mmCIF file of C-alpha atoms in Angstrom:
data_model
loop_
_atom_site.group_PDB
_atom_site.id
_atom_site.type_symbol
_atom_site.label_atom_id
_atom_site.label_comp_id
_atom_site.label_asym_id
_atom_site.label_seq_id
_atom_site.Cartn_x
_atom_site.Cartn_y
_atom_site.Cartn_z
ATOM 1 C CA ALA A 1 52.608 -99.677 65.848
ATOM 2 C CA GLN A 2 54.335 -102.342 67.246
ATOM 3 C CA THR A 3 55.528 -105.109 64.646
ATOM 4 C CA VAL A 4 57.604 -108.548 64.600
ATOM 5 C CA THR A 5 59.600 -109.388 61.806
ATOM 6 C CA GLN A 6 60.833 -112.707 61.014
ATOM 7 C CA SER A 7 63.364 -112.677 58.313
ATOM 8 C CA GLN A 8 63.996 -116.392 57.642
ATOM 9 C CA PRO A 9 60.755 -117.929 55.698
ATOM 10 C CA GLU A 10 62.240 -121.755 56.312
ATOM 11 C CA MET A 11 64.926 -123.106 57.850
ATOM 12 C CA SER A 12 66.558 -126.993 57.296
ATOM 13 C CA VAL A 13 68.458 -128.804 60.330
ATOM 14 C CA GLN A 14 69.748 -132.310 60.739
ATOM 15 C CA GLU A 15 68.467 -134.473 62.739
ATOM 16 C CA ALA A 16 70.466 -134.138 66.610
ATOM 17 C CA GLU A 17 72.086 -130.840 65.058
ATOM 18 C CA THR A 18 70.949 -127.397 66.764
ATOM 19 C CA VAL A 19 69.786 -124.589 64.843
ATOM 20 C CA THR A 20 68.646 -120.826 65.652
ATOM 21 C CA LEU A 21 65.739 -118.934 64.335
ATOM 22 C CA SER A 22 65.509 -115.089 63.728
ATOM 23 C CA CYS A 23 63.093 -112.465 65.445
ATOM 24 C CA THR A 24 62.898 -108.921 65.789
ATOM 25 C CA TYR A 25 60.845 -106.309 67.427
ATOM 26 C CA ASP A 26 59.191 -102.943 67.711
ATOM 27 C CA THR A 27 58.136 -101.218 70.146
ATOM 28 C CA SER A 28 58.206 -98.401 72.653
ATOM 29 C CA GLU A 29 56.579 -100.064 75.136
ATOM 30 C CA SER A 30 59.031 -100.688 78.558
ATOM 31 C CA ASP A 31 56.900 -103.386 79.865
ATOM 32 C CA TYR A 32 56.432 -106.468 77.624
ATOM 33 C CA TYR A 33 56.735 -110.184 76.728
ATOM 34 C CA LEU A 34 58.110 -112.162 73.844
ATOM 35 C CA PHE A 35 57.019 -116.004 73.171
ATOM 36 C CA TRP A 36 57.394 -118.369 70.414
ATOM 37 C CA TYR A 37 54.866 -120.585 69.379
ATOM 38 C CA LYS A 38 55.205 -124.059 67.500
ATOM 39 C CA GLN A 39 52.175 -124.559 64.802
ATOM 40 C CA PRO A 40 52.387 -127.824 63.480
ATOM 41 C CA PRO A 41 50.310 -129.323 60.437
ATOM 42 C CA SER A 42 47.267 -129.871 63.024
ATOM 43 C CA ARG A 43 47.298 -126.121 63.218
ATOM 44 C CA GLN A 44 47.118 -125.721 67.439
ATOM 45 C CA MET A 45 49.703 -123.334 68.382
ATOM 46 C CA ILE A 46 51.600 -124.328 70.999
ATOM 47 C CA LEU A 47 53.986 -122.386 73.730
ATOM 48 C CA VAL A 48 57.175 -123.222 73.456
ATOM 49 C CA ILE A 49 58.707 -120.513 75.461
ATOM 50 C CA ARG A 50 58.489 -117.101 77.020
ATOM 51 C CA GLN A 51 60.382 -114.141 77.923
ATOM 52 C CA GLU A 52 59.370 -110.932 80.439
ATOM 53 C CA ALA A 53 61.573 -108.158 78.949
ATOM 54 C CA TYR A 54 62.307 -106.403 82.720
ATOM 55 C CA LYS A 55 64.469 -110.420 83.059
ATOM 56 C CA GLN A 56 68.174 -109.989 81.978
ATOM 57 C CA GLN A 57 68.308 -113.937 82.232
ATOM 58 C CA ASN A 58 67.412 -115.697 78.962
ATOM 59 C CA ALA A 59 64.733 -118.541 79.204
ATOM 60 C CA THR A 60 65.665 -122.222 78.411
ATOM 61 C CA GLU A 61 62.567 -125.093 78.680
ATOM 62 C CA ASN A 62 64.554 -128.214 77.854
ATOM 63 C CA ARG A 63 66.194 -128.497 74.624
ATOM 64 C CA PHE A 64 64.985 -124.804 73.562
ATOM 65 C CA SER A 65 65.955 -121.518 75.064
ATOM 66 C CA VAL A 66 66.252 -117.673 74.021
ATOM 67 C CA ASN A 67 69.233 -115.342 73.020
ATOM 68 C CA PHE A 68 67.092 -111.839 74.324
ATOM 69 C CA GLN A 69 68.749 -108.931 73.486
ATOM 70 C CA LYS A 70 66.851 -105.859 74.737
ATOM 71 C CA ALA A 71 68.920 -102.814 73.177
ATOM 72 C CA ALA A 72 69.070 -104.775 69.707
ATOM 73 C CA LYS A 73 65.147 -105.571 69.966
ATOM 74 C CA SER A 74 66.213 -109.236 68.906
ATOM 75 C CA PHE A 75 64.621 -112.645 70.251
ATOM 76 C CA SER A 76 66.003 -115.942 68.404
ATOM 77 C CA LEU A 77 65.168 -119.527 69.498
ATOM 78 C CA LYS A 78 67.896 -122.002 69.823
ATOM 79 C CA ILE A 79 66.721 -125.387 69.272
ATOM 80 C CA SER A 80 69.229 -127.913 70.613
ATOM 81 C CA ASP A 81 69.312 -131.744 69.562
ATOM 82 C CA SER A 82 66.627 -131.318 67.283
ATOM 83 C CA GLN A 83 64.311 -134.249 66.604
ATOM 84 C CA LEU A 84 61.829 -135.144 64.077
ATOM 85 C CA GLY A 85 59.209 -133.778 65.637
ATOM 86 C CA ASP A 86 60.431 -130.113 66.114
ATOM 87 C CA ALA A 87 59.559 -130.101 62.211
ATOM 88 C CA ALA A 88 56.664 -127.115 62.083
ATOM 89 C CA MET A 89 56.032 -123.473 61.585
ATOM 90 C CA TYR A 90 57.555 -121.259 64.257
ATOM 91 C CA PHE A 91 56.409 -118.352 65.281
ATOM 92 C CA CYS A 92 57.427 -115.547 67.057
ATOM 93 C CA ALA A 93 55.169 -112.984 69.623
ATOM 94 C CA TYR A 94 55.091 -109.986 71.326
ATOM 95 C CA HIS A 95 52.635 -108.801 74.141
ATOM 96 C CA THR A 96 52.715 -105.135 75.910
ATOM 97 C CA GLY A 97 52.025 -105.189 79.541
ATOM 98 C CA THR A 98 48.362 -103.354 78.944
ATOM 99 C CA ALA A 99 47.662 -104.532 75.911
ATOM 100 C CA SER A 100 45.376 -107.570 75.469
ATOM 101 C CA LYS A 101 46.405 -109.316 72.315
ATOM 102 C CA LEU A 102 49.435 -111.191 70.825
ATOM 103 C CA THR A 103 51.507 -109.382 67.830
ATOM 104 C CA PHE A 104 52.755 -112.717 65.720
ATOM 105 C CA GLY A 105 55.430 -112.536 62.958
ATOM 106 C CA THR A 106 54.862 -114.424 59.727
ATOM 107 C CA GLY A 107 56.365 -117.342 60.594
ATOM 108 C CA THR A 108 59.585 -119.637 60.019
ATOM 109 C CA ARG A 109 58.999 -123.000 58.461
ATOM 110 C CA LEU A 110 61.513 -125.201 59.868
ATOM 111 C CA GLN A 111 62.285 -128.786 58.528
ATOM 112 C CA VAL A 112 64.389 -131.603 60.345
ATOM 113 C CA THR A 113 66.351 -134.182 58.182
ATOM 114 C CA LEU A 114 67.667 -137.183 58.628
ATOM 115 C CA GLY B 1 37.367 -129.340 79.208
ATOM 116 C CA ALA B 2 41.190 -130.423 78.556
ATOM 117 C CA GLY B 3 41.548 -128.005 75.729
ATOM 118 C CA VAL B 4 40.385 -124.910 73.602
ATOM 119 C CA SER B 5 37.778 -126.451 71.111
ATOM 120 C CA GLN B 6 36.525 -125.091 68.245
ATOM 121 C CA SER B 7 34.179 -126.049 65.578
ATOM 122 C CA PRO B 8 33.516 -126.985 62.858
ATOM 123 C CA ARG B 9 37.657 -127.957 61.991
ATOM 124 C CA TYR B 10 36.647 -127.210 57.911
ATOM 125 C CA LYS B 11 34.052 -124.800 56.615
ATOM 126 C CA VAL B 12 33.286 -124.045 52.726
ATOM 127 C CA ALA B 13 30.666 -121.410 52.076
ATOM 128 C CA LYS B 14 29.526 -120.061 49.100
ATOM 129 C CA ARG B 15 30.404 -116.689 48.588
ATOM 130 C CA GLY B 16 27.546 -114.218 50.481
ATOM 131 C CA GLN B 17 26.199 -116.856 53.091
ATOM 132 C CA ASP B 18 26.443 -116.159 56.520
ATOM 133 C CA VAL B 19 28.539 -118.748 58.906
ATOM 134 C CA ALA B 20 29.153 -119.201 62.287
ATOM 135 C CA LEU B 21 32.207 -120.543 64.178
ATOM 136 C CA ARG B 22 32.214 -121.775 67.663
ATOM 137 C CA CYS B 23 34.570 -121.851 70.437
ATOM 138 C CA ASP B 24 34.656 -123.485 73.811
ATOM 139 C CA PRO B 25 37.537 -122.166 75.852
ATOM 140 C CA ILE B 26 38.811 -123.895 78.374
ATOM 141 C CA SER B 27 36.774 -124.353 81.424
ATOM 142 C CA GLY B 28 37.043 -121.241 83.684
ATOM 143 C CA HIS B 29 39.035 -119.111 81.360
ATOM 144 C CA VAL B 30 38.148 -115.802 81.776
ATOM 145 C CA SER B 31 39.480 -114.236 79.007
ATOM 146 C CA LEU B 32 38.879 -115.349 75.393
ATOM 147 C CA PHE B 33 40.674 -114.404 72.095
ATOM 148 C CA TRP B 34 39.874 -114.565 68.454
ATOM 149 C CA TYR B 35 42.272 -114.623 65.914
ATOM 150 C CA GLN B 36 42.342 -114.794 61.695
ATOM 151 C CA GLN B 37 45.117 -116.638 60.191
ATOM 152 C CA ALA B 38 45.479 -115.816 56.649
ATOM 153 C CA LEU B 39 47.408 -118.689 54.592
ATOM 154 C CA GLY B 40 51.394 -118.066 54.881
ATOM 155 C CA GLN B 41 50.578 -115.390 57.444
ATOM 156 C CA GLY B 42 51.192 -115.088 61.322
ATOM 157 C CA PRO B 43 47.670 -114.843 63.196
ATOM 158 C CA GLU B 44 46.422 -111.495 63.187
ATOM 159 C CA PHE B 45 43.990 -110.534 66.736
ATOM 160 C CA LEU B 46 40.197 -110.156 65.890
ATOM 161 C CA THR B 47 38.837 -109.513 69.327
ATOM 162 C CA TYR B 48 39.132 -110.053 73.077
ATOM 163 C CA PHE B 49 36.557 -111.176 76.080
ATOM 164 C CA GLN B 50 36.644 -111.208 79.612
ATOM 165 C CA ASN B 51 34.113 -112.729 80.638
ATOM 166 C CA GLU B 52 30.677 -112.105 78.860
ATOM 167 C CA ALA B 53 32.295 -108.329 77.959
ATOM 168 C CA GLN B 54 33.530 -107.979 74.993
ATOM 169 C CA LEU B 55 36.692 -105.111 75.719
ATOM 170 C CA ASP B 56 38.650 -104.768 72.320
ATOM 171 C CA LYS B 57 37.172 -105.368 69.035
ATOM 172 C CA SER B 58 39.787 -103.184 67.404
ATOM 173 C CA GLY B 59 41.081 -106.029 65.026
ATOM 174 C CA LEU B 60 37.171 -106.847 63.724
ATOM 175 C CA PRO B 61 38.296 -106.157 60.240
ATOM 176 C CA SER B 62 34.553 -105.159 59.019
ATOM 177 C CA ASP B 63 31.321 -104.742 60.203
ATOM 178 C CA ARG B 64 30.035 -107.955 58.338
ATOM 179 C CA PHE B 65 32.346 -109.345 61.334
ATOM 180 C CA PHE B 66 30.374 -110.195 64.380
ATOM 181 C CA ALA B 67 31.577 -112.409 67.884
ATOM 182 C CA GLU B 68 29.639 -112.811 71.231
ATOM 183 C CA ARG B 69 30.345 -114.306 74.949
ATOM 184 C CA PRO B 70 27.001 -114.399 76.284
ATOM 185 C CA GLU B 71 27.435 -116.440 79.030
ATOM 186 C CA GLY B 72 31.095 -115.788 79.624
ATOM 187 C CA SER B 73 32.157 -119.258 78.395
ATOM 188 C CA VAL B 74 31.701 -120.240 75.014
ATOM 189 C CA SER B 75 31.879 -117.650 72.273
ATOM 190 C CA THR B 76 30.753 -117.510 68.725
ATOM 191 C CA LEU B 77 32.215 -115.930 65.857
ATOM 192 C CA LYS B 78 29.966 -114.827 62.900
ATOM 193 C CA ILE B 79 30.477 -113.465 59.721
ATOM 194 C CA GLN B 80 27.584 -111.634 57.516
ATOM 195 C CA ARG B 81 27.859 -112.195 53.534
ATOM 196 C CA THR B 82 31.032 -114.021 53.422
ATOM 197 C CA GLN B 83 33.644 -112.681 50.769
ATOM 198 C CA GLN B 84 36.043 -114.489 49.528
ATOM 199 C CA GLU B 85 38.887 -112.619 51.550
ATOM 200 C CA ASP B 86 37.561 -113.793 54.658
ATOM 201 C CA SER B 87 39.534 -117.221 53.386
ATOM 202 C CA ALA B 88 41.456 -118.235 56.117
ATOM 203 C CA VAL B 89 41.953 -120.374 59.684
ATOM 204 C CA TYR B 90 40.151 -118.835 62.623
ATOM 205 C CA LEU B 91 41.838 -118.961 65.694
ATOM 206 C CA CYS B 92 40.467 -119.061 69.232
ATOM 207 C CA ALA B 93 42.100 -118.577 72.154
ATOM 208 C CA SER B 94 41.809 -118.483 75.744
ATOM 209 C CA SER B 95 43.615 -117.513 78.982
ATOM 210 C CA SER B 96 43.004 -117.953 82.888
ATOM 211 C CA SER B 97 43.387 -114.808 85.446
ATOM 212 C CA ARG B 98 46.194 -116.387 86.612
ATOM 213 C CA ASP B 99 47.808 -116.900 82.951
ATOM 214 C CA ARG B 100 46.782 -113.834 82.246
ATOM 215 C CA ALA B 101 49.081 -112.084 84.266
ATOM 216 C CA LYS B 102 51.667 -114.286 82.745
ATOM 217 C CA ASN B 103 50.123 -113.252 79.264
ATOM 218 C CA ILE B 104 49.871 -116.517 78.298
ATOM 219 C CA GLN B 105 47.203 -117.429 75.422
ATOM 220 C CA TYR B 106 45.820 -121.795 74.637
ATOM 221 C CA PHE B 107 44.836 -122.005 71.625
ATOM 222 C CA GLY B 108 42.590 -124.230 69.603
ATOM 223 C CA ALA B 109 43.015 -125.952 66.467
ATOM 224 C CA GLY B 110 40.916 -123.290 64.580
ATOM 225 C CA THR B 111 38.401 -123.429 61.706
ATOM 226 C CA ARG B 112 39.806 -123.280 58.301
ATOM 227 C CA LEU B 113 37.006 -121.556 56.061
ATOM 228 C CA SER B 114 37.068 -121.781 52.444
ATOM 229 C CA VAL B 115 34.865 -119.128 50.627
ATOM 230 C CA LEU B 116 33.929 -120.136 47.191
#
């Protein structure tokens, strides 16, 4: 079975600082995709960043970047210059090339302090 | 529409009642997904439609759960004889053919179901 593990239930970061959220996954598939979604109190899941497993280069979206270590099955999210609006639940998710569904981790709650 | 719309936002049901949750996907999106998110957990897949065809219902927890998308647009998730363990947020997501190739799903804000 495919699983996604987020070992940090909560993280805190000061405004303007950098924080890294961890995610590991388990799969026997060779073709898959990894995602980080943000869920604010409004509950709507918002796509933050996406990584294709066959790409060596780590994905980057403005202040958000990932460290994708395929052999270690690790996919961490780095948020630079943290802002108050970054406070939310962050979910790591996994999708195979053949399946329809996303498999999510249990989430990390990020607090941003002044 | 501008985004995935779900209604109602909140639903309170007495145990044993039937409920219907509605999802309006982004216009033109052929793929539609339902997920269940229990308190403090990540979303879990329930079912998937491509147009009006339900291609995967492996995540539906019991035969009390039923989903339909008769015209390939709006979808309804129905839960019969609700039980307390059905209390959760039900999320709907949609994807276009192009986004499906990229495996990108766009989510609605969900319906929070509370069964008393």
